[in-house]
Amino acid sequence: MIEVELKFRLREPEDLLARLIARGAVARDAELEQDVYFAHPGRDFSQSGEALRLRQSGGEAILTYKGPYLDRVSKSREEREVRLAGVGEVDGARTVLERLGFQPVRGVSKRRTTFQIPSEDLEILLVLDDVEGLGLFVELETLAEDAVWEAARERLNGLACELGLSDPERRSYLELLLLADSEGRT
């Protein structure tokens, strides 16, 4: 499956929330997500565009691989997730990764509120992220089969316009935080 995703820095959350309510979006409870990203021992993920992440959120633990970006506009790419048997497995998973040569790069902490956007043929989520050290962002995302991910991306682009979102941000939170770290802003 392809995760089709657009991300935007959010400057006026009140306007966005009003538009979401008008569209009938349904909010889920906010959750704290704590991620640790890992560097591959033999290739540079910052060059390949890949990512390996270990996430703790709401009593769950998930190991995620993200493949290289499929275009230069969105953050669309292959995504594979493995749900671990609970947050108690995070330390064990981290130890396995480190013994295989993967090294932790940096953590990313955020408070995430997820909204379900009504749609007839796609499950579209809008997530509002308050990222520690970066501020507010919004992501539009859906999962699509390989053959139709570009059509899904265009649907998300149209929805972004309807919601008043512009100037997509392709860099990951990890990239933005590493840049802020290097500039002494975190």
mmCIF file with all atom_site columns, C-alpha atoms in Angstrom:
data_model
loop_
_atom_site.group_PDB
_atom_site.id
_atom_site.type_symbol
_atom_site.label_atom_id
_atom_site.label_alt_id
_atom_site.label_comp_id
_atom_site.label_asym_id
_atom_site.label_entity_id
_atom_site.label_seq_id
_atom_site.pdbx_PDB_ins_code
_atom_site.Cartn_x
_atom_site.Cartn_y
_atom_site.Cartn_z
_atom_site.occupancy
_atom_site.B_iso_or_equiv
_atom_site.pdbx_formal_charge
_atom_site.auth_seq_id
_atom_site.auth_comp_id
_atom_site.auth_asym_id
_atom_site.auth_atom_id
_atom_site.pdbx_PDB_model_num
ATOM 1   C CA . MET A 1 1   ? 0.000   0.000  0.000  1.00 0.00 ? 1   MET A CA 1
ATOM 2   C CA . ILE A 1 2   ? 1.002   3.574  -0.609 1.00 0.00 ? 2   ILE A CA 1
ATOM 3   C CA . GLU A 1 3   ? 0.575   6.191  2.091  1.00 0.00 ? 3   GLU A CA 1
ATOM 4   C CA . VAL A 1 4   ? -0.527  9.323  0.240  1.00 0.00 ? 4   VAL A CA 1
ATOM 5   C CA . GLU A 1 5   ? 0.207   12.347 2.398  1.00 0.00 ? 5   GLU A CA 1
ATOM 6   C CA . LEU A 1 6   ? 0.324   16.125 2.206  1.00 0.00 ? 6   LEU A CA 1
ATOM 7   C CA . LYS A 1 7   ? 1.658   18.187 5.120  1.00 0.00 ? 7   LYS A CA 1
ATOM 8   C CA . PHE A 1 8   ? 1.297   21.909 5.827  1.00 0.00 ? 8   PHE A CA 1
ATOM 9   C CA . ARG A 1 9   ? 2.490   24.264 8.543  1.00 0.00 ? 9   ARG A CA 1
ATOM 10  C CA . LEU A 1 10  ? -0.638  25.535 10.300 1.00 0.00 ? 10  LEU A CA 1
ATOM 11  C CA . ARG A 1 11  ? -0.869  29.217 11.044 1.00 0.00 ? 11  ARG A CA 1
ATOM 12  C CA . GLU A 1 12  ? -4.601  29.700 11.706 1.00 0.00 ? 12  GLU A CA 1
ATOM 13  C CA . PRO A 1 13  ? -6.052  26.612 13.414 1.00 0.00 ? 13  PRO A CA 1
ATOM 14  C CA . GLU A 1 14  ? -9.409  28.276 14.163 1.00 0.00 ? 14  GLU A CA 1
ATOM 15  C CA . ASP A 1 15  ? -10.185 28.719 10.440 1.00 0.00 ? 15  ASP A CA 1
ATOM 16  C CA . LEU A 1 16  ? -9.283  25.113 9.709  1.00 0.00 ? 16  LEU A CA 1
ATOM 17  C CA . LEU A 1 17  ? -11.364 23.778 12.599 1.00 0.00 ? 17  LEU A CA 1
ATOM 18  C CA . ALA A 1 18  ? -14.397 25.763 11.403 1.00 0.00 ? 18  ALA A CA 1
ATOM 19  C CA . ARG A 1 19  ? -14.015 24.308 7.895  1.00 0.00 ? 19  ARG A CA 1
ATOM 20  C CA . LEU A 1 20  ? -13.660 20.793 9.291  1.00 0.00 ? 20  LEU A CA 1
ATOM 21  C CA . ILE A 1 21  ? -16.837 21.146 11.347 1.00 0.00 ? 21  ILE A CA 1
ATOM 22  C CA . ALA A 1 22  ? -18.678 22.474 8.284  1.00 0.00 ? 22  ALA A CA 1
ATOM 23  C CA . ARG A 1 23  ? -17.576 19.362 6.324  1.00 0.00 ? 23  ARG A CA 1
ATOM 24  C CA . GLY A 1 24  ? -18.840 17.043 9.049  1.00 0.00 ? 24  GLY A CA 1
ATOM 25  C CA . ALA A 1 25  ? -15.402 15.853 10.130 1.00 0.00 ? 25  ALA A CA 1
ATOM 26  C CA . VAL A 1 26  ? -15.332 13.754 13.285 1.00 0.00 ? 26  VAL A CA 1
ATOM 27  C CA . ALA A 1 27  ? -12.480 14.217 15.774 1.00 0.00 ? 27  ALA A CA 1
ATOM 28  C CA . ARG A 1 28  ? -10.912 11.414 17.763 1.00 0.00 ? 28  ARG A CA 1
ATOM 29  C CA . ASP A 1 29  ? -9.267  11.964 21.136 1.00 0.00 ? 29  ASP A CA 1
ATOM 30  C CA . ALA A 1 30  ? -5.840  13.595 21.036 1.00 0.00 ? 30  ALA A CA 1
ATOM 31  C CA . GLU A 1 31  ? -2.915  11.258 21.689 1.00 0.00 ? 31  GLU A CA 1
ATOM 32  C CA . LEU A 1 32  ? 0.710   11.772 22.590 1.00 0.00 ? 32  LEU A CA 1
ATOM 33  C CA . GLU A 1 33  ? 3.003   10.088 20.057 1.00 0.00 ? 33  GLU A CA 1
ATOM 34  C CA . GLN A 1 34  ? 6.640   9.475  20.858 1.00 0.00 ? 34  GLN A CA 1
ATOM 35  C CA . ASP A 1 35  ? 8.793   8.369  17.937 1.00 0.00 ? 35  ASP A CA 1
ATOM 36  C CA . VAL A 1 36  ? 12.411  7.317  17.652 1.00 0.00 ? 36  VAL A CA 1
ATOM 37  C CA . TYR A 1 37  ? 13.956  7.293  14.173 1.00 0.00 ? 37  TYR A CA 1
ATOM 38  C CA . PHE A 1 38  ? 16.849  5.016  13.279 1.00 0.00 ? 38  PHE A CA 1
ATOM 39  C CA . ALA A 1 39  ? 19.782  5.269  10.865 1.00 0.00 ? 39  ALA A CA 1
ATOM 40  C CA . HIS A 1 40  ? 20.559  2.242  8.685  1.00 0.00 ? 40  HIS A CA 1
ATOM 41  C CA . PRO A 1 41  ? 24.049  0.774  9.191  1.00 0.00 ? 41  PRO A CA 1
ATOM 42  C CA . GLY A 1 42  ? 24.777  0.528  5.465  1.00 0.00 ? 42  GLY A CA 1
ATOM 43  C CA . ARG A 1 43  ? 22.903  3.291  3.672  1.00 0.00 ? 43  ARG A CA 1
ATOM 44  C CA . ASP A 1 44  ? 21.974  6.897  4.298  1.00 0.00 ? 44  ASP A CA 1
ATOM 45  C CA . PHE A 1 45  ? 18.219  7.264  4.776  1.00 0.00 ? 45  PHE A CA 1
ATOM 46  C CA . SER A 1 46  ? 18.566  11.039 4.421  1.00 0.00 ? 46  SER A CA 1
ATOM 47  C CA . GLN A 1 47  ? 19.738  10.426 0.842  1.00 0.00 ? 47  GLN A CA 1
ATOM 48  C CA . SER A 1 48  ? 17.373  7.569  -0.049 1.00 0.00 ? 48  SER A CA 1
ATOM 49  C CA . GLY A 1 49  ? 14.308  9.224  1.502  1.00 0.00 ? 49  GLY A CA 1
ATOM 50  C CA . GLU A 1 50  ? 13.538  6.143  3.574  1.00 0.00 ? 50  GLU A CA 1
ATOM 51  C CA . ALA A 1 51  ? 12.692  6.069  7.269  1.00 0.00 ? 51  ALA A CA 1
ATOM 52  C CA . LEU A 1 52  ? 12.576  3.509  10.061 1.00 0.00 ? 52  LEU A CA 1
ATOM 53  C CA . ARG A 1 53  ? 10.560  4.559  13.088 1.00 0.00 ? 53  ARG A CA 1
ATOM 54  C CA . LEU A 1 54  ? 9.579   3.037  16.417 1.00 0.00 ? 54  LEU A CA 1
ATOM 55  C CA . ARG A 1 55  ? 6.420   4.695  17.806 1.00 0.00 ? 55  ARG A CA 1
ATOM 56  C CA . GLN A 1 56  ? 4.667   4.625  21.176 1.00 0.00 ? 56  GLN A CA 1
ATOM 57  C CA . SER A 1 57  ? 1.124   5.963  21.224 1.00 0.00 ? 57  SER A CA 1
ATOM 58  C CA . GLY A 1 58  ? -1.955  5.287  23.312 1.00 0.00 ? 58  GLY A CA 1
ATOM 59  C CA . GLY A 1 59  ? -0.759  1.969  24.696 1.00 0.00 ? 59  GLY A CA 1
ATOM 60  C CA . GLU A 1 60  ? 0.431   0.785  21.276 1.00 0.00 ? 60  GLU A CA 1
ATOM 61  C CA . ALA A 1 61  ? 3.882   0.253  19.854 1.00 0.00 ? 61  ALA A CA 1
ATOM 62  C CA . ILE A 1 62  ? 4.445   0.253  16.087 1.00 0.00 ? 62  ILE A CA 1
ATOM 63  C CA . LEU A 1 63  ? 7.568   -0.315 13.992 1.00 0.00 ? 63  LEU A CA 1
ATOM 64  C CA . THR A 1 64  ? 7.244   1.479  10.641 1.00 0.00 ? 64  THR A CA 1
ATOM 65  C CA . TYR A 1 65  ? 9.299   1.397  7.445  1.00 0.00 ? 65  TYR A CA 1
ATOM 66  C CA . LYS A 1 66  ? 8.693   4.194  4.934  1.00 0.00 ? 66  LYS A CA 1
ATOM 67  C CA . GLY A 1 67  ? 10.082  3.850  1.428  1.00 0.00 ? 67  GLY A CA 1
ATOM 68  C CA . PRO A 1 68  ? 11.472  6.576  -0.817 1.00 0.00 ? 68  PRO A CA 1
ATOM 69  C CA . TYR A 1 69  ? 9.142   9.379  -1.926 1.00 0.00 ? 69  TYR A CA 1
ATOM 70  C CA . LEU A 1 70  ? 7.269   8.660  -5.161 1.00 0.00 ? 70  LEU A CA 1
ATOM 71  C CA . ASP A 1 71  ? 7.093   12.260 -6.397 1.00 0.00 ? 71  ASP A CA 1
ATOM 72  C CA . ARG A 1 72  ? 8.457   15.729 -5.713 1.00 0.00 ? 72  ARG A CA 1
ATOM 73  C CA . VAL A 1 73  ? 5.144   17.245 -4.626 1.00 0.00 ? 73  VAL A CA 1
ATOM 74  C CA . SER A 1 74  ? 3.720   15.098 -1.849 1.00 0.00 ? 74  SER A CA 1
ATOM 75  C CA . LYS A 1 75  ? 5.029   12.796 0.851  1.00 0.00 ? 75  LYS A CA 1
ATOM 76  C CA . SER A 1 76  ? 3.553   9.721  -0.879 1.00 0.00 ? 76  SER A CA 1
ATOM 77  C CA . ARG A 1 77  ? 5.488   6.483  -0.432 1.00 0.00 ? 77  ARG A CA 1
ATOM 78  C CA . GLU A 1 78  ? 5.273   2.837  0.485  1.00 0.00 ? 78  GLU A CA 1
ATOM 79  C CA . GLU A 1 79  ? 4.568   2.274  4.167  1.00 0.00 ? 79  GLU A CA 1
ATOM 80  C CA . ARG A 1 80  ? 4.812   -0.988 6.112  1.00 0.00 ? 80  ARG A CA 1
ATOM 81  C CA . GLU A 1 81  ? 3.816   -1.187 9.763  1.00 0.00 ? 81  GLU A CA 1
ATOM 82  C CA . VAL A 1 82  ? 4.308   -3.944 12.309 1.00 0.00 ? 82  VAL A CA 1
ATOM 83  C CA . ARG A 1 83  ? 2.239   -3.638 15.474 1.00 0.00 ? 83  ARG A CA 1
ATOM 84  C CA . LEU A 1 84  ? 4.139   -4.884 18.485 1.00 0.00 ? 84  LEU A CA 1
ATOM 85  C CA . ALA A 1 85  ? 2.478   -6.664 21.422 1.00 0.00 ? 85  ALA A CA 1
ATOM 86  C CA . GLY A 1 86  ? 2.276   -3.401 23.387 1.00 0.00 ? 86  GLY A CA 1
ATOM 87  C CA . VAL A 1 87  ? 4.469   -0.596 24.654 1.00 0.00 ? 87  VAL A CA 1
ATOM 88  C CA . GLY A 1 88  ? 6.339   -3.097 26.821 1.00 0.00 ? 88  GLY A CA 1
ATOM 89  C CA . GLU A 1 89  ? 7.901   -4.423 23.614 1.00 0.00 ? 89  GLU A CA 1
ATOM 90  C CA . VAL A 1 90  ? 9.475   -1.085 22.632 1.00 0.00 ? 90  VAL A CA 1
ATOM 91  C CA . ASP A 1 91  ? 12.681  -1.631 24.589 1.00 0.00 ? 91  ASP A CA 1
ATOM 92  C CA . GLY A 1 92  ? 13.088  -5.124 23.148 1.00 0.00 ? 92  GLY A CA 1
ATOM 93  C CA . ALA A 1 93  ? 12.474  -3.922 19.592 1.00 0.00 ? 93  ALA A CA 1
ATOM 94  C CA . ARG A 1 94  ? 14.938  -1.080 20.082 1.00 0.00 ? 94  ARG A CA 1
ATOM 95  C CA . THR A 1 95  ? 17.567  -3.512 21.381 1.00 0.00 ? 95  THR A CA 1
ATOM 96  C CA . VAL A 1 96  ? 17.069  -5.802 18.356 1.00 0.00 ? 96  VAL A CA 1
ATOM 97  C CA . LEU A 1 97  ? 17.456  -2.857 15.965 1.00 0.00 ? 97  LEU A CA 1
ATOM 98  C CA . GLU A 1 98  ? 20.594  -1.620 17.714 1.00 0.00 ? 98  GLU A CA 1
ATOM 99  C CA . ARG A 1 99  ? 22.139  -5.112 17.734 1.00 0.00 ? 99  ARG A CA 1
ATOM 100 C CA . LEU A 1 100 ? 21.532  -5.226 13.973 1.00 0.00 ? 100 LEU A CA 1
ATOM 101 C CA . GLY A 1 101 ? 23.500  -1.990 13.599 1.00 0.00 ? 101 GLY A CA 1
ATOM 102 C CA . PHE A 1 102 ? 20.650  0.525  13.437 1.00 0.00 ? 102 PHE A CA 1
ATOM 103 C CA . GLN A 1 103 ? 21.380  3.617  15.521 1.00 0.00 ? 103 GLN A CA 1
ATOM 104 C CA . PRO A 1 104 ? 18.817  5.986  17.037 1.00 0.00 ? 104 PRO A CA 1
ATOM 105 C CA . VAL A 1 105 ? 18.973  9.392  15.341 1.00 0.00 ? 105 VAL A CA 1
ATOM 106 C CA . ARG A 1 106 ? 16.486  11.505 17.282 1.00 0.00 ? 106 ARG A CA 1
ATOM 107 C CA . GLY A 1 107 ? 13.144  11.397 18.997 1.00 0.00 ? 107 GLY A CA 1
ATOM 108 C CA . VAL A 1 108 ? 10.049  13.272 17.854 1.00 0.00 ? 108 VAL A CA 1
ATOM 109 C CA . SER A 1 109 ? 7.215   14.012 20.292 1.00 0.00 ? 109 SER A CA 1
ATOM 110 C CA . LYS A 1 110 ? 3.861   15.370 19.259 1.00 0.00 ? 110 LYS A CA 1
ATOM 111 C CA . ARG A 1 111 ? 0.280   15.670 20.393 1.00 0.00 ? 111 ARG A CA 1
ATOM 112 C CA . ARG A 1 112 ? -1.897  14.413 17.543 1.00 0.00 ? 112 ARG A CA 1
ATOM 113 C CA . THR A 1 113 ? -5.615  14.946 17.011 1.00 0.00 ? 113 THR A CA 1
ATOM 114 C CA . THR A 1 114 ? -7.086  12.904 14.167 1.00 0.00 ? 114 THR A CA 1
ATOM 115 C CA . PHE A 1 115 ? -10.195 13.865 12.192 1.00 0.00 ? 115 PHE A CA 1
ATOM 116 C CA . GLN A 1 116 ? -12.103 11.496 9.911  1.00 0.00 ? 116 GLN A CA 1
ATOM 117 C CA . ILE A 1 117 ? -13.110 13.378 6.734  1.00 0.00 ? 117 ILE A CA 1
ATOM 118 C CA . PRO A 1 118 ? -16.384 12.136 5.205  1.00 0.00 ? 118 PRO A CA 1
ATOM 119 C CA . SER A 1 119 ? -15.727 10.563 1.797  1.00 0.00 ? 119 SER A CA 1
ATOM 120 C CA . GLU A 1 120 ? -17.588 7.962  -0.247 1.00 0.00 ? 120 GLU A CA 1
ATOM 121 C CA . ASP A 1 121 ? -14.655 6.032  -1.676 1.00 0.00 ? 121 ASP A CA 1
ATOM 122 C CA . LEU A 1 122 ? -11.527 6.846  0.359  1.00 0.00 ? 122 LEU A CA 1
ATOM 123 C CA . GLU A 1 123 ? -10.735 6.834  4.048  1.00 0.00 ? 123 GLU A CA 1
ATOM 124 C CA . ILE A 1 124 ? -9.287  10.328 4.411  1.00 0.00 ? 124 ILE A CA 1
ATOM 125 C CA . LEU A 1 125 ? -7.732  11.443 7.666  1.00 0.00 ? 125 LEU A CA 1
ATOM 126 C CA . LEU A 1 126 ? -6.668  14.914 8.682  1.00 0.00 ? 126 LEU A CA 1
ATOM 127 C CA . VAL A 1 127 ? -4.234  14.997 11.577 1.00 0.00 ? 127 VAL A CA 1
ATOM 128 C CA . LEU A 1 128 ? -3.460  18.098 13.577 1.00 0.00 ? 128 LEU A CA 1
ATOM 129 C CA . ASP A 1 129 ? 0.023   17.782 15.076 1.00 0.00 ? 129 ASP A CA 1
ATOM 130 C CA . ASP A 1 130 ? 1.537   19.970 17.776 1.00 0.00 ? 130 ASP A CA 1
ATOM 131 C CA . VAL A 1 131 ? 5.186   18.951 17.412 1.00 0.00 ? 131 VAL A CA 1
ATOM 132 C CA . GLU A 1 132 ? 7.506   19.680 20.318 1.00 0.00 ? 132 GLU A CA 1
ATOM 133 C CA . GLY A 1 133 ? 10.102  22.187 19.099 1.00 0.00 ? 133 GLY A CA 1
ATOM 134 C CA . LEU A 1 134 ? 8.308   22.934 15.799 1.00 0.00 ? 134 LEU A CA 1
ATOM 135 C CA . GLY A 1 135 ? 4.713   23.992 16.436 1.00 0.00 ? 135 GLY A CA 1
ATOM 136 C CA . LEU A 1 136 ? 1.469   23.196 14.605 1.00 0.00 ? 136 LEU A CA 1
ATOM 137 C CA . PHE A 1 137 ? 1.165   21.187 11.406 1.00 0.00 ? 137 PHE A CA 1
ATOM 138 C CA . VAL A 1 138 ? -1.684  19.524 9.566  1.00 0.00 ? 138 VAL A CA 1
ATOM 139 C CA . GLU A 1 139 ? -1.443  16.383 7.448  1.00 0.00 ? 139 GLU A CA 1
ATOM 140 C CA . LEU A 1 140 ? -3.968  14.988 4.991  1.00 0.00 ? 140 LEU A CA 1
ATOM 141 C CA . GLU A 1 141 ? -3.503  11.293 4.384  1.00 0.00 ? 141 GLU A CA 1
ATOM 142 C CA . THR A 1 142 ? -5.019  8.162  2.924  1.00 0.00 ? 142 THR A CA 1
ATOM 143 C CA . LEU A 1 143 ? -3.885  4.711  1.871  1.00 0.00 ? 143 LEU A CA 1
ATOM 144 C CA . ALA A 1 144 ? -4.136  3.709  -1.788 1.00 0.00 ? 144 ALA A CA 1
ATOM 145 C CA . GLU A 1 145 ? -3.246  0.786  -4.003 1.00 0.00 ? 145 GLU A CA 1
ATOM 146 C CA . ASP A 1 146 ? -0.134  1.223  -6.143 1.00 0.00 ? 146 ASP A CA 1
ATOM 147 C CA . ALA A 1 147 ? -2.190  1.726  -9.316 1.00 0.00 ? 147 ALA A CA 1
ATOM 148 C CA . VAL A 1 148 ? -4.315  4.598  -7.972 1.00 0.00 ? 148 VAL A CA 1
ATOM 149 C CA . TRP A 1 149 ? -2.107  6.559  -5.570 1.00 0.00 ? 149 TRP A CA 1
ATOM 150 C CA . GLU A 1 150 ? -1.771  9.513  -7.979 1.00 0.00 ? 150 GLU A CA 1
ATOM 151 C CA . ALA A 1 151 ? -5.561  9.903  -8.210 1.00 0.00 ? 151 ALA A CA 1
ATOM 152 C CA . ALA A 1 152 ? -5.719  9.787  -4.407 1.00 0.00 ? 152 ALA A CA 1
ATOM 153 C CA . ARG A 1 153 ? -3.023  12.478 -4.237 1.00 0.00 ? 153 ARG A CA 1
ATOM 154 C CA . GLU A 1 154 ? -5.103  14.709 -6.523 1.00 0.00 ? 154 GLU A CA 1
ATOM 155 C CA . ARG A 1 155 ? -8.134  14.197 -4.263 1.00 0.00 ? 155 ARG A CA 1
ATOM 156 C CA . LEU A 1 156 ? -6.041  15.297 -1.276 1.00 0.00 ? 156 LEU A CA 1
ATOM 157 C CA . ASN A 1 157 ? -4.760  18.315 -3.228 1.00 0.00 ? 157 ASN A CA 1
ATOM 158 C CA . GLY A 1 158 ? -8.354  19.347 -3.962 1.00 0.00 ? 158 GLY A CA 1
ATOM 159 C CA . LEU A 1 159 ? -9.343  18.895 -0.330 1.00 0.00 ? 159 LEU A CA 1
ATOM 160 C CA . ALA A 1 160 ? -6.322  20.934 0.793  1.00 0.00 ? 160 ALA A CA 1
ATOM 161 C CA . CYS A 1 161 ? -7.489  23.811 -1.423 1.00 0.00 ? 161 CYS A CA 1
ATOM 162 C CA . GLU A 1 162 ? -11.036 23.556 -0.038 1.00 0.00 ? 162 GLU A CA 1
ATOM 163 C CA . LEU A 1 163 ? -9.640  23.731 3.498  1.00 0.00 ? 163 LEU A CA 1
ATOM 164 C CA . GLY A 1 164 ? -7.459  26.760 2.714  1.00 0.00 ? 164 GLY A CA 1
ATOM 165 C CA . LEU A 1 165 ? -4.171  24.851 3.020  1.00 0.00 ? 165 LEU A CA 1
ATOM 166 C CA . SER A 1 166 ? -1.287  25.897 0.783  1.00 0.00 ? 166 SER A CA 1
ATOM 167 C CA . ASP A 1 167 ? 2.498   25.581 0.508  1.00 0.00 ? 167 ASP A CA 1
ATOM 168 C CA . PRO A 1 168 ? 3.001   21.886 1.305  1.00 0.00 ? 168 PRO A CA 1
ATOM 169 C CA . GLU A 1 169 ? 5.967   20.930 3.485  1.00 0.00 ? 169 GLU A CA 1
ATOM 170 C CA . ARG A 1 170 ? 7.753   17.813 2.194  1.00 0.00 ? 170 ARG A CA 1
ATOM 171 C CA . ARG A 1 171 ? 10.361  17.583 4.912  1.00 0.00 ? 171 ARG A CA 1
ATOM 172 C CA . SER A 1 172 ? 9.683   15.163 7.728  1.00 0.00 ? 172 SER A CA 1
ATOM 173 C CA . TYR A 1 173 ? 9.401   16.271 11.331 1.00 0.00 ? 173 TYR A CA 1
ATOM 174 C CA . LEU A 1 174 ? 12.744  14.547 11.865 1.00 0.00 ? 174 LEU A CA 1
ATOM 175 C CA . GLU A 1 175 ? 14.379  16.627 9.109  1.00 0.00 ? 175 GLU A CA 1
ATOM 176 C CA . LEU A 1 176 ? 12.859  19.846 10.444 1.00 0.00 ? 176 LEU A CA 1
ATOM 177 C CA . LEU A 1 177 ? 13.984  19.078 13.997 1.00 0.00 ? 177 LEU A CA 1
ATOM 178 C CA . LEU A 1 178 ? 17.517  18.152 12.918 1.00 0.00 ? 178 LEU A CA 1
ATOM 179 C CA . LEU A 1 179 ? 17.693  21.471 11.029 1.00 0.00 ? 179 LEU A CA 1
ATOM 180 C CA . ALA A 1 180 ? 16.390  23.360 14.079 1.00 0.00 ? 180 ALA A CA 1
ATOM 181 C CA . ASP A 1 181 ? 18.925  21.512 16.267 1.00 0.00 ? 181 ASP A CA 1
ATOM 182 C CA . SER A 1 182 ? 21.779  22.518 13.958 1.00 0.00 ? 182 SER A CA 1
ATOM 183 C CA . GLU A 1 183 ? 20.636  26.148 14.100 1.00 0.00 ? 183 GLU A CA 1
ATOM 184 C CA . GLY A 1 184 ? 20.291  26.077 17.901 1.00 0.00 ? 184 GLY A CA 1
ATOM 185 C CA . ARG A 1 185 ? 16.496  26.568 17.819 1.00 0.00 ? 185 ARG A CA 1
ATOM 186 C CA . THR A 1 186 ? 15.503  23.513 19.875 1.00 0.00 ? 186 THR A CA 1
#
